[in-house]
XYZ file of C-alpha atoms in Angstrom:
320
model
C 156.470 96.576 89.148
C 155.130 94.327 91.137
C 154.024 90.875 89.311
C 150.822 89.305 90.629
C 151.121 86.165 92.308
C 148.593 83.859 90.281
C 147.832 81.746 93.773
C 146.905 84.630 95.454
C 144.630 85.807 92.337
C 142.337 82.617 92.389
C 142.824 82.204 96.058
C 141.128 85.452 95.665
C 138.665 84.442 93.070
C 137.808 81.267 94.659
C 136.735 83.452 98.023
C 134.972 86.093 95.883
C 132.548 83.057 94.525
C 132.112 81.287 97.758
C 130.980 84.769 99.759
C 128.519 85.464 96.712
C 127.038 81.905 96.823
C 126.874 81.454 100.517
C 125.835 84.740 101.829
C 123.272 85.362 98.632
C 122.447 81.672 99.052
C 121.231 83.072 102.871
C 120.136 86.369 102.349
C 117.786 85.572 99.208
C 116.192 82.055 100.517
C 117.442 81.913 104.065
C 114.172 83.437 105.527
C 111.725 81.399 103.532
C 112.875 78.844 104.803
C 113.484 76.906 101.046
C 111.688 78.721 98.051
C 111.150 75.647 96.350
C 107.587 74.749 95.282
C 107.739 71.497 97.157
C 108.620 72.789 100.532
C 106.921 76.155 99.986
C 103.032 76.749 101.733
C 100.217 77.196 100.019
C 100.354 81.142 99.508
C 103.435 82.330 99.993
C 105.679 84.096 97.891
C 108.705 83.246 95.728
C 110.829 85.854 96.225
C 112.964 84.577 93.719
C 110.837 83.824 90.845
C 109.712 87.344 91.157
C 113.026 88.799 91.041
C 113.727 87.569 88.001
C 110.541 88.086 86.316
C 109.934 91.631 87.512
C 113.772 92.327 87.760
C 113.775 95.258 85.587
C 110.340 96.479 86.811
C 112.092 97.152 89.944
C 115.618 97.848 88.817
C 113.928 101.530 87.395
C 111.854 102.075 91.350
C 112.871 105.696 92.077
C 110.284 106.889 93.814
C 107.474 106.620 96.462
C 104.909 107.164 93.619
C 106.343 104.476 91.160
C 106.893 102.036 93.746
C 103.067 102.458 94.830
C 102.196 101.904 90.823
C 104.479 98.892 90.609
C 103.020 97.475 93.878
C 99.318 97.904 92.649
C 99.880 96.379 89.091
C 102.483 93.821 89.211
C 103.586 93.141 92.329
C 101.014 93.111 94.892
C 98.880 90.292 92.246
C 102.463 88.597 92.423
C 103.037 87.970 95.832
C 99.366 87.180 96.843
C 98.203 90.534 98.040
C 95.765 91.471 95.321
C 92.922 93.048 97.419
C 95.692 95.227 99.064
C 96.706 95.824 95.139
C 93.264 96.583 94.334
C 92.584 99.364 97.365
C 95.594 101.117 96.961
C 94.870 101.614 93.461
C 91.691 102.306 93.394
C 90.671 106.320 92.578
C 89.336 109.007 94.879
C 88.181 106.460 97.833
C 86.431 109.416 100.661
C 88.256 110.528 102.792
C 86.231 108.163 105.785
C 86.895 105.127 103.824
C 90.866 105.466 103.484
C 91.246 105.972 106.790
C 88.482 103.039 107.978
C 90.284 100.797 105.200
C 94.076 101.904 106.772
C 95.118 103.382 103.086
C 97.900 105.002 104.474
C 99.555 102.615 106.551
C 98.786 99.861 103.849
C 100.240 101.958 101.244
C 103.388 103.142 102.821
C 104.635 99.128 103.478
C 102.974 98.291 100.002
C 106.045 100.700 99.337
C 109.007 99.673 101.782
C 107.719 95.863 100.072
C 108.905 96.933 96.603
C 111.835 98.809 98.061
C 113.305 96.268 100.066
C 112.849 93.586 96.324
C 114.241 96.123 94.461
C 117.703 96.541 96.788
C 117.322 92.918 97.006
C 117.523 93.018 92.704
C 120.427 95.185 93.078
C 122.193 93.284 95.766
C 121.797 90.446 93.146
C 123.221 91.778 90.059
C 125.818 92.789 92.230
C 127.024 88.764 92.925
C 125.957 87.688 89.615
C 128.703 90.560 88.519
C 131.217 89.058 90.923
C 130.473 85.519 89.923
C 130.028 85.494 86.058
C 132.900 88.124 85.741
C 135.346 87.216 88.427
C 138.578 89.059 88.277
C 138.275 90.639 84.977
C 134.793 92.881 86.131
C 135.734 96.379 86.238
C 132.441 97.748 87.217
C 129.573 97.037 89.046
C 125.359 98.264 88.393
C 125.291 102.099 88.915
C 121.849 102.636 90.096
C 121.608 106.323 89.949
C 121.694 108.554 93.021
C 117.885 109.357 93.144
C 117.181 105.226 93.442
C 119.724 104.756 95.653
C 118.440 107.519 98.502
C 115.026 106.604 97.851
C 115.870 102.996 98.745
C 117.987 104.146 101.896
C 114.420 106.060 103.355
C 112.078 103.301 102.868
C 114.888 100.653 104.027
C 116.868 101.059 105.977
C 119.269 98.519 104.247
C 122.217 99.300 106.193
C 124.997 97.123 104.275
C 123.525 98.875 100.583
C 126.649 101.407 101.227
C 128.884 99.019 100.945
C 127.687 98.444 97.053
C 127.553 101.915 95.734
C 130.119 102.449 93.521
C 132.522 105.477 94.999
C 131.661 109.213 94.272
C 134.813 111.295 94.035
C 134.958 114.539 95.773
C 135.164 117.949 94.729
C 138.382 118.607 93.053
C 139.220 114.645 93.066
C 139.995 112.721 89.963
C 136.835 110.975 88.415
C 138.202 109.403 85.704
C 138.400 105.698 85.579
C 141.748 105.259 86.108
C 142.067 106.996 89.176
C 138.853 104.754 90.987
C 140.602 102.264 93.155
C 140.249 98.628 92.672
C 137.172 96.584 93.350
C 137.846 94.144 96.333
C 135.767 91.314 95.777
C 135.288 89.868 98.252
C 134.401 92.486 100.342
C 131.882 93.405 97.879
C 130.401 90.018 97.393
C 129.838 89.607 101.456
C 127.733 93.683 101.368
C 125.666 91.592 98.772
C 125.007 89.371 100.842
C 124.341 91.179 103.547
C 122.096 93.320 101.606
C 120.010 90.401 99.845
C 119.406 89.251 103.462
C 118.335 92.138 104.896
C 116.019 92.774 101.941
C 114.393 89.242 102.140
C 113.782 89.941 106.140
C 112.229 93.727 105.439
C 110.234 91.899 102.409
C 108.933 89.191 104.405
C 108.139 92.118 107.517
C 105.764 94.076 105.027
C 104.128 90.948 103.053
C 103.056 89.433 106.728
C 102.083 93.248 107.764
C 99.701 93.663 104.272
C 98.209 89.897 104.254
C 96.855 90.431 107.987
C 94.877 93.828 106.357
C 91.735 92.520 106.723
C 92.324 91.452 109.961
C 93.283 94.927 111.940
C 90.707 96.571 109.567
C 88.362 93.960 111.162
C 89.707 94.400 114.476
C 89.150 98.303 114.852
C 85.542 98.165 113.458
C 84.989 96.221 115.836
C 86.616 98.245 118.957
C 84.996 101.708 117.365
C 81.409 99.407 117.468
C 82.307 98.390 121.073
C 83.405 102.345 121.977
C 81.680 103.964 125.053
C 80.327 103.197 128.652
C 78.449 100.346 129.143
C 76.224 99.142 131.735
C 77.359 95.624 132.551
C 75.088 93.190 135.000
C 75.871 89.752 135.360
C 74.004 86.506 136.230
C 75.865 83.376 137.937
C 74.296 80.694 138.414
C 77.287 79.085 140.297
C 77.016 81.373 142.981
C 72.902 81.068 143.916
C 72.652 83.119 141.342
C 73.935 85.990 142.297
C 73.917 89.311 140.381
C 77.065 91.630 139.871
C 76.601 95.196 138.478
C 79.475 97.085 136.624
C 79.992 99.774 134.369
C 82.749 99.417 131.497
C 84.232 102.148 129.051
C 85.987 100.293 126.055
C 88.248 102.847 124.519
C 88.094 104.651 120.511
C 89.787 102.455 117.796
C 93.299 102.485 118.200
C 93.473 103.089 122.002
C 94.658 100.680 124.092
C 91.751 98.913 126.610
C 94.007 99.911 129.704
C 91.025 101.570 131.162
C 89.734 97.602 131.246
C 92.036 95.730 133.554
C 92.255 91.595 132.046
C 90.142 92.043 129.117
C 93.037 89.934 126.991
C 91.066 89.629 123.477
C 88.472 91.242 121.769
C 87.363 89.747 118.638
C 83.492 91.284 117.044
C 82.553 89.394 113.534
C 78.994 90.606 112.769
C 76.874 90.882 115.871
C 78.927 88.611 117.597
C 81.263 89.251 119.824
C 83.928 87.448 122.196
C 85.710 88.749 125.460
C 88.283 87.215 127.118
C 88.983 88.025 130.049
C 92.534 87.159 132.744
C 92.778 88.212 136.106
C 95.657 86.311 139.035
C 94.898 83.130 136.426
C 91.175 83.317 136.245
C 90.398 83.475 133.207
C 86.389 84.177 131.918
C 84.859 83.972 128.446
C 81.551 86.091 127.257
C 79.461 85.332 124.073
C 77.827 88.184 123.598
C 75.094 89.777 120.454
C 74.522 93.553 119.438
C 70.956 94.448 119.251
C 69.193 97.716 119.509
C 71.314 99.146 116.624
C 74.143 98.547 119.333
C 72.484 100.437 121.854
C 72.774 96.678 124.071
C 74.403 93.568 123.642
C 72.948 90.237 125.359
C 74.557 86.702 125.761
C 76.239 84.433 128.141
C 79.842 83.914 129.849
C 82.262 80.911 131.152
C 85.146 80.595 133.525
C 87.560 78.320 134.423
C 85.929 78.116 138.446
C 83.016 76.683 137.076
C 81.207 80.017 137.013
C 78.438 80.088 133.866
C 75.412 82.407 133.673
C 74.263 85.370 131.190
C 75.375 88.743 130.590
C 73.340 92.491 129.973
C 74.471 95.369 128.641
C 73.470 98.478 127.697
C 75.137 101.472 126.496
C 75.029 104.265 128.786
C 77.271 106.664 126.937
C 78.258 106.994 123.407
C 82.439 106.830 122.510
C 84.822 108.972 123.951
C 87.942 110.196 121.850
C-alpha cells in the first residue's frame, strides 16, 4: 500500500480552497458588478442575501408549480418584482386579461428565475462543504433526481452535471466503499462555474420581468394602432405641399416590415410618438387619438427643417 504524500495533500487542499473562493466569487457576485449595499443601485436585487435568506425554500423546489408559488409569495417581492409576483399569484384571471398581461410569458420567466437561484444555491452548498471540510469530506449535498431534472429543464446549467453524485448503473456495486474518491478541485471548479451560469440566467430573467409593464404597454399601443390609415402630411417648408399616403400598422407581436423606416413607436394613453429613419433622414411625429381611435392628429418635424401637420383617418380595421 502506498503512503499518502502530506505535501501533495496540502497542495490539493489549497487548490480546492482557491478554486472555491475565486470561482464562486465570480459566479456569485461577478455579474452584479459587486452586490454590496454601497455599490448596488437602488432597486437592484441582492442575490447573495436572497440565497442566504431563502436558501432552505429554494433547496426544496422541484417543479414548475412549486417555483411559481415561491416566486409569487417570497422571491418576487424579495427581488423588487412585487407587481409581477401579484399578477402571477392572482386567482382565476379571465383568459383575455391573462393574454393581455403576458401571463404565460412572465410565469415561465419567473420559473426560470427561481430555477437559477435554486441551482445557484446548490452550487453554493457544494462550495461551502468543500471549503469547510477540506480533505475530510466524504459526501456532498445529494439533491433528489426529480429536482436535478427540473433544474436542467429550466436552465440549462451545463456544469450542473459535474457536481452531481455518480449514480451506479445496473449491476454495479452501489456500496459506499465502491464509490470513486471525490476530486475536490474539479468539484470546486464545477460549483463555481454552475454559480456563474445560474447568476447570468437570474439577471437575464430579472431584467425580462422588470421590463414587463413596458412590453405590455407597447403591445397595447400596437393593438390600438393596428389597421390601415390614410395619412395626410402638410409640410410648411415645401410651399405648404400636402402628401397623401396609406399606412398599414401590423397586429401586436408582429414586426413592422410593411412600414419602411419606422424605427420607434410609443403609445401612452391617447398620445402617439413615431420616429422614422430613412437614408439619414429622421422624422418625428407627435399625434393624438380622437373619435374613438378612428383618427390621429398632430404634427411632425424632421432633420431637414421640415415641419407641419399630420392628419390620419382609419380606413380599415386590424388584419391578423
